[in-house]
Amino acid sequence: AIILVHWLLTMWGCMNYMLPPSYAWGNFSVLAVGIWAIVQRDSLDAITMFLTGLLLTVLTDIIHISIFYPSHAFLSDAKRFSLGMAIFSLLLKPVSCYLVYRMYRERGGE
């Protein structure tokens, strides 16, 4: 569910090309590592990389949104929706990090 929600929100956040390609590449590559963590349930490395990637994308998303947020005159409804979904994804990431950390602990992480 974490992967699906963040995939959908990232896709909607990239709809208007307001955020640079690095936003999409960073988020989708972390989601690919998340798929690896789902497939290999016994791998502690996969879940550690997924958690680390989620934590790093929190920082990079803040930087991307703050730098590329347009002025009020250039905001259409579609751009507002796209940026709103990117911000919503950013707000959900700490919850996702907590849930992934719990999975990490269940797999035997310290």
Short mmCIF file of C-alpha atoms in Angstrom, two decimals:
data_model
loop_
_atom_site.label_atom_id
_atom_site.label_comp_id
_atom_site.label_asym_id
_atom_site.label_seq_id
_atom_site.Cartn_x
_atom_site.Cartn_y
_atom_site.Cartn_z
CA ALA A 1 0.00 0.00 0.00
CA ILE A 2 2.90 2.36 0.75
CA ILE A 3 4.38 1.81 -2.70
CA LEU A 4 1.05 2.24 -4.47
CA VAL A 5 0.10 5.45 -2.67
CA HIS A 6 3.48 7.10 -3.20
CA TRP A 7 3.62 5.95 -6.82
CA LEU A 8 0.22 7.53 -7.51
CA LEU A 9 1.04 10.77 -5.68
CA THR A 10 4.43 11.05 -7.40
CA MET A 11 2.84 10.44 -10.78
CA TRP A 12 0.28 13.15 -10.11
CA GLY A 13 3.02 15.44 -8.80
CA CYS A 14 4.91 15.08 -12.08
CA MET A 15 1.90 15.81 -14.30
CA ASN A 16 2.67 19.43 -15.15
CA TYR A 17 6.45 19.36 -15.54
CA MET A 18 6.72 22.03 -12.84
CA LEU A 19 9.15 19.96 -10.82
CA PRO A 20 12.44 18.93 -12.46
CA PRO A 21 13.09 15.41 -13.75
CA SER A 22 15.27 14.75 -10.70
CA TYR A 23 12.10 14.78 -8.57
CA ALA A 24 10.59 11.96 -10.62
CA TRP A 25 13.85 10.00 -10.90
CA GLY A 26 14.51 10.19 -7.17
CA ASN A 27 11.04 9.16 -6.08
CA PHE A 28 10.51 6.43 -8.67
CA SER A 29 13.93 4.89 -8.00
CA VAL A 30 13.16 4.72 -4.26
CA LEU A 31 9.84 3.08 -5.11
CA ALA A 32 11.72 0.52 -7.23
CA VAL A 33 13.87 -0.30 -4.21
CA GLY A 34 10.62 -0.62 -2.26
CA ILE A 35 9.39 -3.21 -4.73
CA TRP A 36 12.67 -5.06 -4.22
CA ALA A 37 12.04 -4.94 -0.45
CA ILE A 38 8.57 -6.43 -0.98
CA VAL A 39 9.82 -9.22 -3.25
CA GLN A 40 12.68 -10.26 -0.97
CA ARG A 41 10.95 -10.48 2.40
CA ASP A 42 13.97 -11.96 4.16
CA SER A 43 16.43 -9.30 2.97
CA LEU A 44 17.41 -6.79 5.61
CA ASP A 45 19.48 -4.83 3.07
CA ALA A 46 16.49 -4.16 0.83
CA ILE A 47 14.33 -2.74 3.60
CA THR A 48 17.27 -0.70 4.93
CA MET A 49 17.87 0.83 1.51
CA PHE A 50 14.16 1.55 1.12
CA LEU A 51 14.01 3.30 4.50
CA THR A 52 17.16 5.29 3.76
CA GLY A 53 15.81 6.27 0.34
CA LEU A 54 12.51 7.43 1.84
CA LEU A 55 14.35 9.55 4.39
CA LEU A 56 16.53 11.09 1.67
CA THR A 57 13.57 11.86 -0.56
CA VAL A 58 11.96 13.79 2.30
CA LEU A 59 14.92 16.17 2.15
CA THR A 60 15.10 16.32 -1.64
CA ASP A 61 11.34 16.83 -1.97
CA ILE A 62 11.49 19.80 0.40
CA ILE A 63 14.30 21.28 -1.69
CA HIS A 64 12.53 20.63 -5.02
CA ILE A 65 9.20 22.05 -3.92
CA SER A 66 10.69 25.11 -2.26
CA ILE A 67 12.95 26.01 -5.19
CA PHE A 68 10.51 25.31 -8.03
CA TYR A 69 7.29 26.60 -6.45
CA PRO A 70 5.97 29.25 -8.87
CA SER A 71 4.62 32.66 -8.01
CA HIS A 72 0.88 33.07 -7.55
CA ALA A 73 0.41 34.59 -11.02
CA PHE A 74 1.59 31.43 -12.75
CA LEU A 75 -0.55 28.90 -10.85
CA SER A 76 -3.34 27.27 -12.83
CA ASP A 77 -5.70 24.69 -11.35
CA ALA A 78 -3.74 21.82 -12.86
CA LYS A 79 -0.48 23.16 -11.48
CA ARG A 80 -2.07 23.60 -8.04
CA PHE A 81 -3.28 20.00 -8.13
CA SER A 82 0.13 18.72 -9.20
CA LEU A 83 1.99 20.63 -6.50
CA GLY A 84 -0.66 19.71 -3.94
CA MET A 85 -0.11 16.01 -4.65
CA ALA A 86 3.67 16.46 -4.38
CA ILE A 87 3.19 18.21 -1.02
CA PHE A 88 0.73 15.54 0.13
CA SER A 89 3.26 12.85 -0.79
CA LEU A 90 5.88 14.72 1.22
CA LEU A 91 3.55 14.92 4.23
CA LEU A 92 2.84 11.17 4.07
CA LYS A 93 6.49 10.17 3.90
CA PRO A 94 7.17 10.37 7.67
CA VAL A 95 4.22 8.00 8.24
CA SER A 96 5.61 5.71 5.55
CA CYS A 97 9.06 5.87 7.14
CA TYR A 98 7.56 4.82 10.46
CA LEU A 99 5.74 1.88 8.86
CA VAL A 100 8.85 0.79 6.95
CA TYR A 101 10.88 1.08 10.16
CA ARG A 102 8.43 -1.28 11.85
CA MET A 103 8.89 -3.73 8.97
CA TYR A 104 12.65 -3.36 9.41
CA ARG A 105 12.30 -4.27 13.09
CA GLU A 106 10.10 -7.27 12.22
CA ARG A 107 12.79 -8.55 9.86
CA GLY A 108 15.35 -8.54 12.61
CA GLY A 109 16.86 -5.08 12.37
CA GLU A 110 18.28 -3.46 15.47
#
